[in-house]
mmCIF file with all atom_site columns, C-alpha atoms in Angstrom:
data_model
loop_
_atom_site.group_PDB
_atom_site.id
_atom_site.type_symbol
_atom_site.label_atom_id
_atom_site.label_alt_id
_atom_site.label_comp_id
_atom_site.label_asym_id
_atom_site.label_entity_id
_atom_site.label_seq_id
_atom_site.pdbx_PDB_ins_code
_atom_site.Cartn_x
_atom_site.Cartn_y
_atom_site.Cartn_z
_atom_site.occupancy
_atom_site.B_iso_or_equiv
_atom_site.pdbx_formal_charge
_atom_site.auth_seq_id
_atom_site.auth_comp_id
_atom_site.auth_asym_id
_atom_site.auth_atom_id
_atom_site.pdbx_PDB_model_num
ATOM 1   C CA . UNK A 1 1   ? -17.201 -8.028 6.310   1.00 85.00 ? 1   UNK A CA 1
ATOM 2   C CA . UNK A 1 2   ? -14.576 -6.127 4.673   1.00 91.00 ? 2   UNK A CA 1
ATOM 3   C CA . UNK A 1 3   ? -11.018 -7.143 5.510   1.00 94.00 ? 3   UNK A CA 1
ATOM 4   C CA . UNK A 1 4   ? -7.520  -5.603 4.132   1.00 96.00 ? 4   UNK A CA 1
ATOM 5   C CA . UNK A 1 5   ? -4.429  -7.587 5.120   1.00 96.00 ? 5   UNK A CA 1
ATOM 6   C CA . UNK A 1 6   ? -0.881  -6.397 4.803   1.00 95.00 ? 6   UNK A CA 1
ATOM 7   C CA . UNK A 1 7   ? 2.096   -9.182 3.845   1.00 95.00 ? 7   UNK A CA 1
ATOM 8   C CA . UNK A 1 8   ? 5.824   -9.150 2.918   1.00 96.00 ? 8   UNK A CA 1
ATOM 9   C CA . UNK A 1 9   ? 7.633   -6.496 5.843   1.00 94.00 ? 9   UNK A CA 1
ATOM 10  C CA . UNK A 1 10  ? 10.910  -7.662 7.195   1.00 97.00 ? 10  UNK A CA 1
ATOM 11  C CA . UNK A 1 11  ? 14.318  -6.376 7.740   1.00 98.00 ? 11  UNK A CA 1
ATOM 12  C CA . UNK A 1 12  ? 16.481  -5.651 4.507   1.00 98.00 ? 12  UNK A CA 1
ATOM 13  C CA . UNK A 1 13  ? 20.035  -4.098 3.996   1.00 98.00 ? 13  UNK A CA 1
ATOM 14  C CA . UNK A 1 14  ? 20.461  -0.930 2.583   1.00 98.00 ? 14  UNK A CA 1
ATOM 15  C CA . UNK A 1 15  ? 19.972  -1.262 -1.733  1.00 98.00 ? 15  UNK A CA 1
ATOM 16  C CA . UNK A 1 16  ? 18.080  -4.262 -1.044  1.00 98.00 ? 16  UNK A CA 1
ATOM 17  C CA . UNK A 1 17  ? 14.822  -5.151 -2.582  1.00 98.00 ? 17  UNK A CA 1
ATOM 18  C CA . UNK A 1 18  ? 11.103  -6.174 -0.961  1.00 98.00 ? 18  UNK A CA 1
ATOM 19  C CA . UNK A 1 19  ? 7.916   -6.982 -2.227  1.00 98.00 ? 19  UNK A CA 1
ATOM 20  C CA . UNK A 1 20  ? 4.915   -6.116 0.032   1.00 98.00 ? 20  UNK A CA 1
ATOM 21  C CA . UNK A 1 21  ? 1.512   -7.153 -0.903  1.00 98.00 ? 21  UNK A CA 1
ATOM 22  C CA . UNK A 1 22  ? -2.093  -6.628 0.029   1.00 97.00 ? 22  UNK A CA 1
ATOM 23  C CA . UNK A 1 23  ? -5.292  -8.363 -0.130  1.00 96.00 ? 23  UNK A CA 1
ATOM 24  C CA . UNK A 1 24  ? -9.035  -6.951 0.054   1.00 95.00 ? 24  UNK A CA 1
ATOM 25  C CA . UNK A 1 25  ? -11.800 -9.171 1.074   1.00 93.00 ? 25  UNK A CA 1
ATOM 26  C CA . UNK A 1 26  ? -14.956 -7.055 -0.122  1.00 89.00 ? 26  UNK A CA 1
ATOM 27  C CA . UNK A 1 27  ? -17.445 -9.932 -0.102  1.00 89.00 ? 27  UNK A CA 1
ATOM 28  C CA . UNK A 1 28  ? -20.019 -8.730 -3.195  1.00 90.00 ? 28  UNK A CA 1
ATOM 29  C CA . UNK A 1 29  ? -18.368 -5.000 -3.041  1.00 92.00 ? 29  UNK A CA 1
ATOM 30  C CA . UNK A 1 30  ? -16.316 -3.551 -5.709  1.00 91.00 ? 30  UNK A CA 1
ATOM 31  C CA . UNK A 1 31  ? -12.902 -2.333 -5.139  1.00 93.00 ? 31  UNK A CA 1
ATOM 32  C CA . UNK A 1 32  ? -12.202 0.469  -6.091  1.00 94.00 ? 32  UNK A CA 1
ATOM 33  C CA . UNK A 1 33  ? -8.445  2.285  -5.681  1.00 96.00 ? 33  UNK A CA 1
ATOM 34  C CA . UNK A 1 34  ? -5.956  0.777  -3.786  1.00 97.00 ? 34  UNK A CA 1
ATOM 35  C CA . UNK A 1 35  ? -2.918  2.246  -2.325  1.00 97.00 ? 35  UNK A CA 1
ATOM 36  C CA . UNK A 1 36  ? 0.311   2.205  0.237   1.00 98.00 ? 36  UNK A CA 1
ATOM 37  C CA . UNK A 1 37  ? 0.756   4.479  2.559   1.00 98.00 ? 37  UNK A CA 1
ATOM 38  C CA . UNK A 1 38  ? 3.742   4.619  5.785   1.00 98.00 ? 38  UNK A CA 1
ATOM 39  C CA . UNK A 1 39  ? 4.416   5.840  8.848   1.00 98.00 ? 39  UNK A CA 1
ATOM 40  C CA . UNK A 1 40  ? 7.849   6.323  10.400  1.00 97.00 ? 40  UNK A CA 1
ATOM 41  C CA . UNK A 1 41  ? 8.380   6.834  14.277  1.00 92.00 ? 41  UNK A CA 1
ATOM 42  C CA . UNK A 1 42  ? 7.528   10.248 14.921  1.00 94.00 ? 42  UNK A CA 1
ATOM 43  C CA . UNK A 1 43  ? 6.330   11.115 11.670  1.00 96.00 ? 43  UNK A CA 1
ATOM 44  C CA . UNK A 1 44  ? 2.452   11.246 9.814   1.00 97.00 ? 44  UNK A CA 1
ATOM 45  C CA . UNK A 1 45  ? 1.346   9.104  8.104   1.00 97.00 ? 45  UNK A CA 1
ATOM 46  C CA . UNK A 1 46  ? 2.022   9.535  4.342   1.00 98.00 ? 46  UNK A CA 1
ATOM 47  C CA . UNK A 1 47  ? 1.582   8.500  0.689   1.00 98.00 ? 47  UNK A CA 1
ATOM 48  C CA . UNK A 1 48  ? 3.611   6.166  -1.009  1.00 98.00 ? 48  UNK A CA 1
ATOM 49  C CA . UNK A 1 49  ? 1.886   4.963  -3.890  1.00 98.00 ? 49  UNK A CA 1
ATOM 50  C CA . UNK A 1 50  ? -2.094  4.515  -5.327  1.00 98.00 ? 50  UNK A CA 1
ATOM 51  C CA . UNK A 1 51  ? -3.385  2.585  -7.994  1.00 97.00 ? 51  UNK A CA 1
ATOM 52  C CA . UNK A 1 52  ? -6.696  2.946  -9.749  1.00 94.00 ? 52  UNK A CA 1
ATOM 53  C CA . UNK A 1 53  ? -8.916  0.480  -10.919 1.00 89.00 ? 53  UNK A CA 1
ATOM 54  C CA . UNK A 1 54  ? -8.210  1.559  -14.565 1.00 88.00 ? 54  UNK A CA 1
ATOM 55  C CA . UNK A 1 55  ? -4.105  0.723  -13.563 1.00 92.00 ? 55  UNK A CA 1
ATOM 56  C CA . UNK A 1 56  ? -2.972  4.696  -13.125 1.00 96.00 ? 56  UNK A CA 1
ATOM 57  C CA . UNK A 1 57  ? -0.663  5.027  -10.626 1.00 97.00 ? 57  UNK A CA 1
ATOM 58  C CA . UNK A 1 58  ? 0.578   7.922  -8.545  1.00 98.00 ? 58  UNK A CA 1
ATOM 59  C CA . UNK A 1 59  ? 3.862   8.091  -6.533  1.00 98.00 ? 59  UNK A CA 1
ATOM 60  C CA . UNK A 1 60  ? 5.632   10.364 -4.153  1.00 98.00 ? 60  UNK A CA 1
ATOM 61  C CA . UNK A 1 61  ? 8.479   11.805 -4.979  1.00 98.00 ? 61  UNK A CA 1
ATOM 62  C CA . UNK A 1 62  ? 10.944  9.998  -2.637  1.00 97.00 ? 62  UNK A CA 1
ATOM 63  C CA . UNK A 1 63  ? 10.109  6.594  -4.070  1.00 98.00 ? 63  UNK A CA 1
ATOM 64  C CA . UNK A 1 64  ? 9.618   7.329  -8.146  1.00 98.00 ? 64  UNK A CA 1
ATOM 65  C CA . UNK A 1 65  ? 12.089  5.343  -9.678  1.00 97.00 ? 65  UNK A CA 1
ATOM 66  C CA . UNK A 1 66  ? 12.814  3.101  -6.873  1.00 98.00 ? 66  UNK A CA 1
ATOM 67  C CA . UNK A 1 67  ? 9.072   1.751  -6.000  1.00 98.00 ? 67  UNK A CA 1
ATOM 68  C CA . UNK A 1 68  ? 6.456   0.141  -8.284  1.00 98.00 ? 68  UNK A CA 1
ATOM 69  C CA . UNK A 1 69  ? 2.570   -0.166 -7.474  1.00 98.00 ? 69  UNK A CA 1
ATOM 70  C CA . UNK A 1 70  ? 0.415   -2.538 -9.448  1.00 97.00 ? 70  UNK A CA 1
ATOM 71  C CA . UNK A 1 71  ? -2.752  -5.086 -9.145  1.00 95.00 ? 71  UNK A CA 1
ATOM 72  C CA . UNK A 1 72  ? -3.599  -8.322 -9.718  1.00 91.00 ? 72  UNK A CA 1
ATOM 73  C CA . UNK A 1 73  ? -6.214  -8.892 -12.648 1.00 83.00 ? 73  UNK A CA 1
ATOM 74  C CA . UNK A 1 74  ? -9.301  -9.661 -9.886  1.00 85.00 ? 74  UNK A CA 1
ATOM 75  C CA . UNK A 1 75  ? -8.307  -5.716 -8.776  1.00 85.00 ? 75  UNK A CA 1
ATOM 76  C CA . UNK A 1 76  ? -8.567  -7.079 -5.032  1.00 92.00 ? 76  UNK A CA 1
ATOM 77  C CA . UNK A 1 77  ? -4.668  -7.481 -4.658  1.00 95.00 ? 77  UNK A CA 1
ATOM 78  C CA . UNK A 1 78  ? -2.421  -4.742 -4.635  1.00 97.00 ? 78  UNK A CA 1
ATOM 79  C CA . UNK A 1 79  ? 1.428   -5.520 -4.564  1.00 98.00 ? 79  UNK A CA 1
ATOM 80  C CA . UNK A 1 80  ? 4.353   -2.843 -3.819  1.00 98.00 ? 80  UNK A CA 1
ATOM 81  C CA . UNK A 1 81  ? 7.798   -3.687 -5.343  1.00 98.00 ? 81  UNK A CA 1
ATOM 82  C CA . UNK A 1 82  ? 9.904   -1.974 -3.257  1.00 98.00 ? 82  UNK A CA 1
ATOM 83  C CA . UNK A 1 83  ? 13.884  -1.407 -4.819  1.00 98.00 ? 83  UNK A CA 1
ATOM 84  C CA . UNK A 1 84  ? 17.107  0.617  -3.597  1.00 98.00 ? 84  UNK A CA 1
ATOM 85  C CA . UNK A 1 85  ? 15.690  0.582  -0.796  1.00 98.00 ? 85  UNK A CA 1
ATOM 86  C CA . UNK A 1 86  ? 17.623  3.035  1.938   1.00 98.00 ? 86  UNK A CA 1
ATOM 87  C CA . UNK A 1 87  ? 17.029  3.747  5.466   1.00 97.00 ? 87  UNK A CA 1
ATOM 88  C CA . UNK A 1 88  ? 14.758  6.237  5.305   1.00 97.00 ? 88  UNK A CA 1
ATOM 89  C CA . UNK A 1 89  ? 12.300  3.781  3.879   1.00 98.00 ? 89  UNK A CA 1
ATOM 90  C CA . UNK A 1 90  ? 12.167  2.414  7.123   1.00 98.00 ? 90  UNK A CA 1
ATOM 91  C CA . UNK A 1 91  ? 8.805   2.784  8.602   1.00 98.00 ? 91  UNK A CA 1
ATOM 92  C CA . UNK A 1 92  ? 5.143   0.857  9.122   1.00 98.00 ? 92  UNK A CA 1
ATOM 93  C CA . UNK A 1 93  ? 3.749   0.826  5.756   1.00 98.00 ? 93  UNK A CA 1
ATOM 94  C CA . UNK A 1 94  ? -0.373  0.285  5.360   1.00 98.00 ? 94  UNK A CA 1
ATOM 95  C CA . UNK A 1 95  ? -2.450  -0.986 2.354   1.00 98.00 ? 95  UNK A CA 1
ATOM 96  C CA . UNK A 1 96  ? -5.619  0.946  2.051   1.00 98.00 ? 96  UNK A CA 1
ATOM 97  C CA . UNK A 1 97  ? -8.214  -0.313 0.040   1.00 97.00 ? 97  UNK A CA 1
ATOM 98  C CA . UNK A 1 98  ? -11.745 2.158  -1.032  1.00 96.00 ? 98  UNK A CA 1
ATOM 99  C CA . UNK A 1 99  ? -14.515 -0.206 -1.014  1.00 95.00 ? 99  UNK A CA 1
ATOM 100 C CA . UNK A 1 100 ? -17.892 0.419  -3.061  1.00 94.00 ? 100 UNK A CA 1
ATOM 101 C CA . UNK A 1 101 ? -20.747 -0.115 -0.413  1.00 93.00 ? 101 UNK A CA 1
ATOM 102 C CA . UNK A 1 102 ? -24.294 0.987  -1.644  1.00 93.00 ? 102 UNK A CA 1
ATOM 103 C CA . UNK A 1 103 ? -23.099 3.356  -3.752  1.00 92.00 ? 103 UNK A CA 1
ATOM 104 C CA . UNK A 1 104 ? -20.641 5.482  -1.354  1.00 95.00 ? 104 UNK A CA 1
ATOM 105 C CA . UNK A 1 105 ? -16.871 4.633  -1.100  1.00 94.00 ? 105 UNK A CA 1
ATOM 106 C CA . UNK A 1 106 ? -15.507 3.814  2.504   1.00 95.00 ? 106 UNK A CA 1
ATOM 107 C CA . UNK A 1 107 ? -11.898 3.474  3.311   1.00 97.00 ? 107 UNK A CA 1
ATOM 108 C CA . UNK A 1 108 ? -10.590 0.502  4.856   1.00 97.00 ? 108 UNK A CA 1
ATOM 109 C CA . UNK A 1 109 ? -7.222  0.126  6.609   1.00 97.00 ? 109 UNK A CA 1
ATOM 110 C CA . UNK A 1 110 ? -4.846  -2.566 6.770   1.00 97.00 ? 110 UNK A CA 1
ATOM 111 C CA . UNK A 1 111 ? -3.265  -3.559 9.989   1.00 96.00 ? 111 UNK A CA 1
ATOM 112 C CA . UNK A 1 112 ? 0.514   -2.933 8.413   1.00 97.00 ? 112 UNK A CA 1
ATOM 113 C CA . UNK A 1 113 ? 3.568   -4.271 8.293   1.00 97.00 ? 113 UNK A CA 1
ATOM 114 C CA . UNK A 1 114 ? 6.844   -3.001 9.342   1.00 98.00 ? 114 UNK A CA 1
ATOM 115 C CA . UNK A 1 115 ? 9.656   -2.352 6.749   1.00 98.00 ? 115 UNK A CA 1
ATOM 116 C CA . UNK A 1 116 ? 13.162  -2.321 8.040   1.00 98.00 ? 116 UNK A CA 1
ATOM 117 C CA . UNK A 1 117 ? 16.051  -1.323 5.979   1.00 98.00 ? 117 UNK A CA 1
ATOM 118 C CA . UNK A 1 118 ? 19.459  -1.264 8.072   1.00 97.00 ? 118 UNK A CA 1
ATOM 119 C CA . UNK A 1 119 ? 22.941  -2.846 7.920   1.00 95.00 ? 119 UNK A CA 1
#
């Protein structure tokens, strides 16, 4: 059974730093990319960073410079160093992992974690 489980949200002052990370249990399925994604109250849902298997990485615009996505060498743990942060960050942010599975690629969510950033 596949699992993908968000860690690392909390509350954080305004140019304060966090470091979220995310873990894929595939079981004998490949990983494939891995990325984070957030929601803020009233908002969609939206990209914040992906990371390929190969280590290319994509960012939105409002976090370049600020945010940095990379792996872990077994490519099943995704971590999100999260810098400058301001309050507009604020929101539920979600680890979503694409998982191999006889030959087709499925998405799989995380349950996410909330990331406050407030004096």
């Amino acid at each position: 059974q596949v699992q993908v489980v968000e860690s690392g949200g909390g509350l954080v002052q305004p140019g304060g730093s966090l470091r979220l990370s995310c873990a894929a249990s595939a079981g004998v399925f490949k990983v494939n990319d891995m990325g984070w994604y957030r929601q803020a109250p009233g908002r969609e849902r939206e990209l914040v960073a992906t990371i390929t298997n190969g280590g290319n990485t994509n960012y939105a615009d409002s976090v370049k410079g600020r945010f940095t996505i990379s792996r872990d060498n077994t490519e099943t743990t995704v971590y999100l160093q999260m810098n400058s942060l301001k309050p507009e960050d604020t929101a539920v942010y979600y680890c979503k992992a694409n998982i191999n599975q006889y030959g087709r690629l499925y998405q799989y969510w995380g349950q996410g974690t909330q990331v406050t950033v407030s004096s």
